[in-house]
Short mmCIF file of C-alpha atoms and ligand atoms in Angstrom, two decimals:
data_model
loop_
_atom_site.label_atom_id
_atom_site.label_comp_id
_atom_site.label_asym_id
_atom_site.label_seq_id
_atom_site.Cartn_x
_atom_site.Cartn_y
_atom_site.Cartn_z
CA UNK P 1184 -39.65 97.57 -90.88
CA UNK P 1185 -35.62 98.01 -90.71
CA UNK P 1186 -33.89 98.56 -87.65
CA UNK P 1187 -32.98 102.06 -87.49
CA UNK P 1188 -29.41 103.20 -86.95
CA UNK P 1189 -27.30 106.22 -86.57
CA UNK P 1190 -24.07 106.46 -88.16
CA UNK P 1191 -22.37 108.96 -85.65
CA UNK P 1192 -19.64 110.46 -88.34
CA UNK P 1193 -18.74 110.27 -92.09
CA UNK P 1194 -17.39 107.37 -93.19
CA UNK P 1195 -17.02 105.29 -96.42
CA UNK P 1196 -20.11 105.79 -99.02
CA UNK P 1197 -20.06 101.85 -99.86
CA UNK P 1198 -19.94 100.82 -96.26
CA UNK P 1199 -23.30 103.33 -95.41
CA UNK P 1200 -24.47 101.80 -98.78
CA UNK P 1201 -23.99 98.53 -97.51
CA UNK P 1202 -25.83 99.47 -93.96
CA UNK P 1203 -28.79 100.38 -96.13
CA UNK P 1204 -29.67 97.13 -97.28
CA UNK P 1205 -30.29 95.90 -93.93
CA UNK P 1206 -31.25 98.97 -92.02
CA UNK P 1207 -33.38 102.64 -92.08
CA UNK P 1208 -29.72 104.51 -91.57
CA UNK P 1209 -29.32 108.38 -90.01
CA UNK P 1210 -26.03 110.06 -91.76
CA UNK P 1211 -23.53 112.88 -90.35
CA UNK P 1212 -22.91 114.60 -93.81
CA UNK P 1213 -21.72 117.73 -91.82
CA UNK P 1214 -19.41 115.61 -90.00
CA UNK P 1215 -19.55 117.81 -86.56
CA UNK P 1216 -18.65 115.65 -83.78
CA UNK P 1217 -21.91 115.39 -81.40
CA UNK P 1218 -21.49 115.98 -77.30
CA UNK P 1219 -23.12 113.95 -75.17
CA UNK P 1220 -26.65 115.62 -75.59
CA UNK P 1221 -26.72 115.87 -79.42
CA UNK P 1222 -25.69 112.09 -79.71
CA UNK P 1223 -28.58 110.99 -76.98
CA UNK P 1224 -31.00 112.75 -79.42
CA UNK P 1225 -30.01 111.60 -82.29
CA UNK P 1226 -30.10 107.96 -80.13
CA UNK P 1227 -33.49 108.44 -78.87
CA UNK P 1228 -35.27 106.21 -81.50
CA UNK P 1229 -32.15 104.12 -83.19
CA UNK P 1230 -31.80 100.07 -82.58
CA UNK P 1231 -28.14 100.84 -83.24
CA UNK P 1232 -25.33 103.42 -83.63
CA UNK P 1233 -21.58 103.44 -85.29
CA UNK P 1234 -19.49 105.53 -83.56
CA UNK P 1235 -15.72 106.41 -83.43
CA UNK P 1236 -13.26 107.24 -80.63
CA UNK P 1237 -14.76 111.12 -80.89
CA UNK P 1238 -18.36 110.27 -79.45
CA UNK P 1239 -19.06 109.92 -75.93
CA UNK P 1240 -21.26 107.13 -74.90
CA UNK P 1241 -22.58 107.28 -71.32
CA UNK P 1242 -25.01 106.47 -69.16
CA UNK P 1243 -27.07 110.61 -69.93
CA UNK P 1244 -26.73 109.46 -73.43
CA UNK P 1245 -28.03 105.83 -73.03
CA UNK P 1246 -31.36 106.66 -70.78
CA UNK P 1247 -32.12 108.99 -73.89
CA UNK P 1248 -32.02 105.58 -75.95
CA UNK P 1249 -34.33 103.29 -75.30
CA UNK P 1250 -34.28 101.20 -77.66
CA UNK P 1251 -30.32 101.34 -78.42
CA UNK P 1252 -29.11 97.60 -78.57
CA UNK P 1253 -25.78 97.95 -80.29
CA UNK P 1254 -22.98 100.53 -80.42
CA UNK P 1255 -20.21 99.83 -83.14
CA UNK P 1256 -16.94 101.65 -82.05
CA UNK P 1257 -15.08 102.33 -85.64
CA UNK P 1258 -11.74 101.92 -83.74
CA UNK P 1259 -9.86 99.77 -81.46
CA UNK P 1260 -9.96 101.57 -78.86
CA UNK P 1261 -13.01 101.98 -76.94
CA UNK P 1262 -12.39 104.82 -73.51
CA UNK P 1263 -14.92 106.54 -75.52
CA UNK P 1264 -17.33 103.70 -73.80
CA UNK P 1265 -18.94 104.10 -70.54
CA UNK P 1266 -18.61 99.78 -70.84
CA UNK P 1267 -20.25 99.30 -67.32
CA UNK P 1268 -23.01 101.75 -68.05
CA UNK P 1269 -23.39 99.96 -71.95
CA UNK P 1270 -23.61 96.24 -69.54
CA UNK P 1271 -25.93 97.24 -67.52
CA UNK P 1272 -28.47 98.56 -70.17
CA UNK P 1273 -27.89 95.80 -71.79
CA UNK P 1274 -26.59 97.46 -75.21
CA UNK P 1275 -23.80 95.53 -76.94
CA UNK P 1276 -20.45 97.62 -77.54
CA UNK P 1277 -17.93 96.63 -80.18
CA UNK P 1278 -14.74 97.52 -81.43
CA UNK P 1279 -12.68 96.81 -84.27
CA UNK P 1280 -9.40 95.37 -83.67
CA UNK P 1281 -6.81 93.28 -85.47
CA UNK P 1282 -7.50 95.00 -88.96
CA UNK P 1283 -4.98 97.53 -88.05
CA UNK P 1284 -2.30 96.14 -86.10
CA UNK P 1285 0.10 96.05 -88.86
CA UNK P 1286 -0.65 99.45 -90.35
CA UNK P 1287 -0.52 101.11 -86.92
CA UNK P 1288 2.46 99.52 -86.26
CA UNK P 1289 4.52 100.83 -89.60
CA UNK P 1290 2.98 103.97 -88.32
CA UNK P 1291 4.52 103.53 -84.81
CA UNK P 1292 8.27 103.17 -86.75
CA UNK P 1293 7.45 105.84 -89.26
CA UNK P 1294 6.80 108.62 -86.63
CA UNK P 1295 9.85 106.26 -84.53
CA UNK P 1296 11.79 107.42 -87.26
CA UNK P 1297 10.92 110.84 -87.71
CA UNK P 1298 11.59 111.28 -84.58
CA UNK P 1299 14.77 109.91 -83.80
CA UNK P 1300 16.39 111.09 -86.63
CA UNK P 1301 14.46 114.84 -86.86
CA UNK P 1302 13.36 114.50 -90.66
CA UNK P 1303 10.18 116.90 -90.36
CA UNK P 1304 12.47 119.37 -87.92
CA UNK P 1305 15.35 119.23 -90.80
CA UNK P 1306 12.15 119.61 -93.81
CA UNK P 1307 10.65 122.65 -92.33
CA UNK P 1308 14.24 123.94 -91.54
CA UNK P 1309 15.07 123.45 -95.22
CA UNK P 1310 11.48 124.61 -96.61
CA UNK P 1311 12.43 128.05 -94.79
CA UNK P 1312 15.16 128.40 -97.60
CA UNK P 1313 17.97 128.24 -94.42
CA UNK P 1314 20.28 125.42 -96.26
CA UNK P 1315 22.81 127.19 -97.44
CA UNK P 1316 25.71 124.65 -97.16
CA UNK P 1317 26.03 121.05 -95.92
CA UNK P 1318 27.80 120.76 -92.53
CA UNK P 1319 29.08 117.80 -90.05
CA UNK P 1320 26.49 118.42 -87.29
CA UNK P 1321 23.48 119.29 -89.02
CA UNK P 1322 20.10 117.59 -87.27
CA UNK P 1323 22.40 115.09 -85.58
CA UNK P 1324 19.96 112.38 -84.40
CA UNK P 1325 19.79 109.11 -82.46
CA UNK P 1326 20.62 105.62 -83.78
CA UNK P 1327 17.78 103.58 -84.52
CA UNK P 1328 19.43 100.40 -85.24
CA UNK P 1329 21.23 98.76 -82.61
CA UNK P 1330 19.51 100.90 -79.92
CA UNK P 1331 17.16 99.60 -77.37
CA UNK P 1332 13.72 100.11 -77.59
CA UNK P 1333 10.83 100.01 -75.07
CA UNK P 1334 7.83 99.56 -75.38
CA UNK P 1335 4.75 100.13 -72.91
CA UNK P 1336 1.87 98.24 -73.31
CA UNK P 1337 2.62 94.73 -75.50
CA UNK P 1338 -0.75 93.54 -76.51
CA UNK P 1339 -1.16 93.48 -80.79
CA UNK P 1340 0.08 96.40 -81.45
CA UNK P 1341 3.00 96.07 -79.07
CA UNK P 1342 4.38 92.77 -80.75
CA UNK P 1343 3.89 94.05 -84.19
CA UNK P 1344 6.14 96.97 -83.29
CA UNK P 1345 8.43 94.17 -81.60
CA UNK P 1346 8.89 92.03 -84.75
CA UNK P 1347 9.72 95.50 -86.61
CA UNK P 1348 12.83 95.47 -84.51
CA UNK P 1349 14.52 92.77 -85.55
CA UNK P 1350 15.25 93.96 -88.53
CA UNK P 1351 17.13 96.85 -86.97
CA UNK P 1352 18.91 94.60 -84.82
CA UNK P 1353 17.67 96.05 -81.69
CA UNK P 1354 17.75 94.84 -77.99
CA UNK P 1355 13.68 95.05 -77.20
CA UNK P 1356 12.40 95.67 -73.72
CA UNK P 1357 8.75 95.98 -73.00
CA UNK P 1358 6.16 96.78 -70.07
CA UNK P 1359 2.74 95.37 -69.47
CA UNK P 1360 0.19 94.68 -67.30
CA UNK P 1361 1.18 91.07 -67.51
CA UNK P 1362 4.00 89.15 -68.91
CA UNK P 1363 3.65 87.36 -72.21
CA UNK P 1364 3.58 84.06 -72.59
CA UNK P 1365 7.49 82.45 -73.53
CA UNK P 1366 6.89 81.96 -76.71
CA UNK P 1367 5.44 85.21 -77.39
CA UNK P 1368 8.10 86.51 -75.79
CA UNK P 1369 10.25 84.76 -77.85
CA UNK P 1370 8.69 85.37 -81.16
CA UNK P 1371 8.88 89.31 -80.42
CA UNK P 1372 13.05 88.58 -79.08
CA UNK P 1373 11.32 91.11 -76.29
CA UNK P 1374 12.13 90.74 -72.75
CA UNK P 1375 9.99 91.63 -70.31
CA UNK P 1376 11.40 94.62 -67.55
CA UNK P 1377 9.76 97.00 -64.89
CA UNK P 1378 8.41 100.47 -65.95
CA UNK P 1379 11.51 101.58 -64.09
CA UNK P 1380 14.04 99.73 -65.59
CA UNK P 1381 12.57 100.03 -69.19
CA UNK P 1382 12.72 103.91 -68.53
CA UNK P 1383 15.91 104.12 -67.74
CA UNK P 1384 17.14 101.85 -69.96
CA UNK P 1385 15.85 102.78 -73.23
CA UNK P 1386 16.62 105.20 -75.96
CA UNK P 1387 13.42 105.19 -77.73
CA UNK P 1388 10.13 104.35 -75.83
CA UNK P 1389 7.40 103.80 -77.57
CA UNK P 1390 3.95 103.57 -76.04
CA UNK P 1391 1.11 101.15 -76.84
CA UNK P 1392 -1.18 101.18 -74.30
CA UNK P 1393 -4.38 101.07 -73.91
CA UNK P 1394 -6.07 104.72 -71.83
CA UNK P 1395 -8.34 103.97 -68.66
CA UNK P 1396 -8.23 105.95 -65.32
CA UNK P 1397 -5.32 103.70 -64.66
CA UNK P 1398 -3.27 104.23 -67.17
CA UNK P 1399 -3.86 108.48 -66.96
CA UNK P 1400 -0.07 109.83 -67.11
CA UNK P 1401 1.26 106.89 -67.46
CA UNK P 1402 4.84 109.50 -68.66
CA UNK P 1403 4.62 112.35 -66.31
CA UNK P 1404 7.67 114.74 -65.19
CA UNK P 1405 8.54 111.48 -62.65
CA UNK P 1406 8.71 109.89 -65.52
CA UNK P 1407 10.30 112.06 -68.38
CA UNK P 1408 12.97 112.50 -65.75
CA UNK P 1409 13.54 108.75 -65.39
CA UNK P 1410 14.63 108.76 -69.42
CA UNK P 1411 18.15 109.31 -70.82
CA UNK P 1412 18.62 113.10 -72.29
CA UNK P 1413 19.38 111.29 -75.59
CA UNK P 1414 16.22 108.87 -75.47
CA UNK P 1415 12.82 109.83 -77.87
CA UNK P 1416 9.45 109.03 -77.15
CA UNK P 1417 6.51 107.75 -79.53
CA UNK P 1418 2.82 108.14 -78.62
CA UNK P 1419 0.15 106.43 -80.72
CA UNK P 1420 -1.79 104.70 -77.97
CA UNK P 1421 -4.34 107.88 -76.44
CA UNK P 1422 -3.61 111.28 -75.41
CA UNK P 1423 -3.92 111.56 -71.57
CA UNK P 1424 -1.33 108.67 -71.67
CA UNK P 1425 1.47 111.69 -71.26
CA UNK P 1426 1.39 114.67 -69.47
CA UNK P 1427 1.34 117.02 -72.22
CA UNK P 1428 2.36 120.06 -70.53
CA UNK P 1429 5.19 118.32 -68.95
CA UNK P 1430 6.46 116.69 -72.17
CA UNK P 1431 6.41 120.08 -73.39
CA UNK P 1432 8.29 121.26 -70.27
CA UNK P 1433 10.98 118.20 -71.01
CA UNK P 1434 11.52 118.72 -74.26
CA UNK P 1435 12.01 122.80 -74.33
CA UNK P 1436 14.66 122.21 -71.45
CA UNK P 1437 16.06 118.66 -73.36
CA UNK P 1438 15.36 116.50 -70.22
CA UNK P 1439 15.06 114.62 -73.67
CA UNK P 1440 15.96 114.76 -77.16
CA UNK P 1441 12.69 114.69 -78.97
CA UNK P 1442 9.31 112.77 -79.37
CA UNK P 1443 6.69 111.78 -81.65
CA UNK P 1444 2.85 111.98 -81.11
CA UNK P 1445 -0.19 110.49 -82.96
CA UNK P 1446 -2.66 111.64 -79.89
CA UNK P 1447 -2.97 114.21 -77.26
CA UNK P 1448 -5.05 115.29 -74.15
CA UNK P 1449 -8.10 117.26 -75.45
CA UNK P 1450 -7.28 116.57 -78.52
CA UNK P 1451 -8.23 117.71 -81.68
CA UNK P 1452 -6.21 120.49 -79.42
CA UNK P 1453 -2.91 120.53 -78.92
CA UNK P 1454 -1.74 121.77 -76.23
CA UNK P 1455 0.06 124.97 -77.32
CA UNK P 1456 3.67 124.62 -75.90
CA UNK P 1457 4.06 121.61 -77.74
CA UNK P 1458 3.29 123.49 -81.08
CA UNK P 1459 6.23 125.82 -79.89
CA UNK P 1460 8.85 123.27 -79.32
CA UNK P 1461 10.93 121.73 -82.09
CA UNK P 1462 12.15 118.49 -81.20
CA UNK P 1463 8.38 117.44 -81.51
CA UNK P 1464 6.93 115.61 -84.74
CA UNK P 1465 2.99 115.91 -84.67
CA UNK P 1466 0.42 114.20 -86.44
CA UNK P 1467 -3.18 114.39 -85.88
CA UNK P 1468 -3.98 110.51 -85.10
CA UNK P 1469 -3.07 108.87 -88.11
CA UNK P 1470 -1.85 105.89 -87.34
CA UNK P 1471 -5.00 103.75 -88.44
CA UNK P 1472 -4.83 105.60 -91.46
CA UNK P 1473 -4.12 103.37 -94.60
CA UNK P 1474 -6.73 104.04 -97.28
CA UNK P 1475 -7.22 99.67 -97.11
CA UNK P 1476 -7.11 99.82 -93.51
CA UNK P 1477 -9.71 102.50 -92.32
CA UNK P 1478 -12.06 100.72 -94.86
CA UNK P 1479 -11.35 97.33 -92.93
CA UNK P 1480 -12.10 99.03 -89.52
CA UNK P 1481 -15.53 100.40 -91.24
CA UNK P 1482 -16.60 97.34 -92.70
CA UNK P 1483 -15.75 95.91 -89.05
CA UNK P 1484 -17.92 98.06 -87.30
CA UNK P 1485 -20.58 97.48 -90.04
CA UNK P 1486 -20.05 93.75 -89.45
CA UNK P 1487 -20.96 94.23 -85.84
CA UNK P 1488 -23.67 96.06 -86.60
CA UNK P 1489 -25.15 94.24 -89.20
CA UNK P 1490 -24.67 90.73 -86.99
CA UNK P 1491 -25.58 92.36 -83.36
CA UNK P 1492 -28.82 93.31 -84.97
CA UNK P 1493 -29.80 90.23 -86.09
CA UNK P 1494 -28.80 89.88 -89.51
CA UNK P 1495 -26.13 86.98 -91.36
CA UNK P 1496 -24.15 84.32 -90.03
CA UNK P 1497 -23.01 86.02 -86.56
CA UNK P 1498 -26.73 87.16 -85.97
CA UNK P 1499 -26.85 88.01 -82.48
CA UNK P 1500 -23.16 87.33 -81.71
CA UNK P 1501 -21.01 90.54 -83.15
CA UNK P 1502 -17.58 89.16 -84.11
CA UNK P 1503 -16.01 91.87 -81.69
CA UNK P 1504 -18.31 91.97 -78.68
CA UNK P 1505 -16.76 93.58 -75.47
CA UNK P 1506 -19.67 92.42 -72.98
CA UNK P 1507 -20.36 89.60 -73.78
CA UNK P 1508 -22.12 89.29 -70.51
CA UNK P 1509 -24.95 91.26 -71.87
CA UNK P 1510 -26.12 88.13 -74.33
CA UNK P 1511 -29.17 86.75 -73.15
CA UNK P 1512 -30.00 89.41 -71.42
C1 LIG R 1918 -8.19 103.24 -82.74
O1 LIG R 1918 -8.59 102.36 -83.51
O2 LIG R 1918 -8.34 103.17 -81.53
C2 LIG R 1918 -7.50 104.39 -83.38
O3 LIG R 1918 -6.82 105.15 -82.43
C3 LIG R 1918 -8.50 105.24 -84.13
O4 LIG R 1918 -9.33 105.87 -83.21
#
């Protein structure tokens, strides 16, 4: 008999396809993101699950699962995991990370860019039919090149962003929980600065991090009111990294000139002063989203899957385990 899993949303037909050689699979085809109790029944007689960053996996849903060995996060990040609760059931949790460094980080300088310089502000302006003549201080922006950019939270991501820089001929400063190694450092030209410093340094700040407890309003109004007036800031890490209601507060009073954001709090909400303001560009978590890139994050989690369950050269050892700990369990 196959192991039974549950794929938690759509994804890729070829990648379920693929899962269906090797296991009894349970599709999404309405694509409704399941809370907590929908999930744990679906769970309640799976070996396995893929899941993305929408589905909550606790400890309610894993005492509804007992037989759940394996839970394949279709994305990077993974605050969507209860981890201790995962360890101590002894379920494996993967993610899928690497594939999309690059790709999120050409994301991270497209909305950078958008940003700084105001080009969906200036399209919808234009789209409105309100060009009527060219003039010397239309959508005035912010220098990209030469500027200083920081960036919080320098793990893949981070340094991919870093490299990006060069070619701009910026001055990079960055924030982490630790320091890179020299030549890290020097291969990103990054040096390494306080939150502080890097705050009130830079003119775009760009934020990489990854979302725990810890890391909850990382930018609050403290923070916002640390920045220059002129400076922009990026999110693509997680929403709940910012305070969205006091980014919204900054930006309709210019406590800074604009940002960019991949991810908020509550999201697929927004919260609605941030619709209201202008000098915001919005996306609705994107970053990932290269057509070859989402299909290297499925096949990723299927990977995971398909080893953690016993099956192929990695049986019993998914290539992106998170606990290892629980192995032999
Ligand atoms: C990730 O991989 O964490 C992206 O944000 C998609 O959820």
């Amino acid at each position: 008999m196959k192991p039974k899993i549950l794929v938690a949303r759509a994804i890729f037909p070829d990648v379920i396809e693929r899962l269906t050689r090797y296991f009894e699979v349970e599709t999404n085809d309405a694509d409704v993101i399941m809370p907590p109790a929908q999930l744990a029944a679906h769970l309640a007689d799976k070996d396995g699950a893929l899941t993305t960053a929408s589905e909550r996996v606790d400890a309610t849903v894993l005492a509804a699962a007992p037989k759940l060995r394996v839970v394949a996060n279709m994305a990077v990040g993974y605050n969507n995991f209860d981890l201790d609760a995962m360890t101590a059931k002894g379920v494996m949790a993967t993610n899928t990370p690497d594939v999309l460094n690059e790709t999120t980080a050409d994301f991270g300088w497209a909305l950078l860019m958008a940003t700084a310089r105001r080009i969906t502000e200036s399209e919808r302006w234009l789209r409105e039919g309100r060009w009527d003549k060219w003039a010397y201080d239309m959508f005035l922006g912010a220098d990209i090149h030469g500027a200083t950019l920081g960036i919080i939270g320098m793990g893949r991501i981070g340094q991919a962003i870093a490299r990006r820089a060069a070619g701009f001929n910026m001055h990079v400063v960055y924030h982490n929980r630790s320091r890179l190694d020299a030549t890290l450092e020097a291969a990103c030209k990054a040096s390494y600065v306080g939150k502080d410093e890097l705050l009130r340094s830079a003119d775009h700040v760009i934020l990489v991090l990854p979302y725990s407890a810890a890391t909850h309003h990382t930018i609050g109004a403290a923070e916002l009111a640390q920045m220059k007036p002129t400076a922009t800031l990026v999110n693509l890490a997680r929403g709940g990294i910012v305070d969205d209601a006091a980014l919204a507060r900054a930006l309709a009073e210019k406590r800074i000139a604009a940002a960019g954001l991949d991810v908020f709090e509550g999201e697929p909400n927004v919260h609605p002063d941030l619709l209201t303001v202008p000098n915001v560009v919005l996306t609705p978590h994107i970053a990932s989203a290269s057509a070859a890139t989402r299909r290297g994050m499925a096949n990723l989690a299927a990977d995971n899957l398909i080893a953690a369950l016993g099956f192929g050269a990695d049986a019993g050892r998914p290539p992106c385990l998170l606990n290892p700990s629980v192995l032999g369990k």
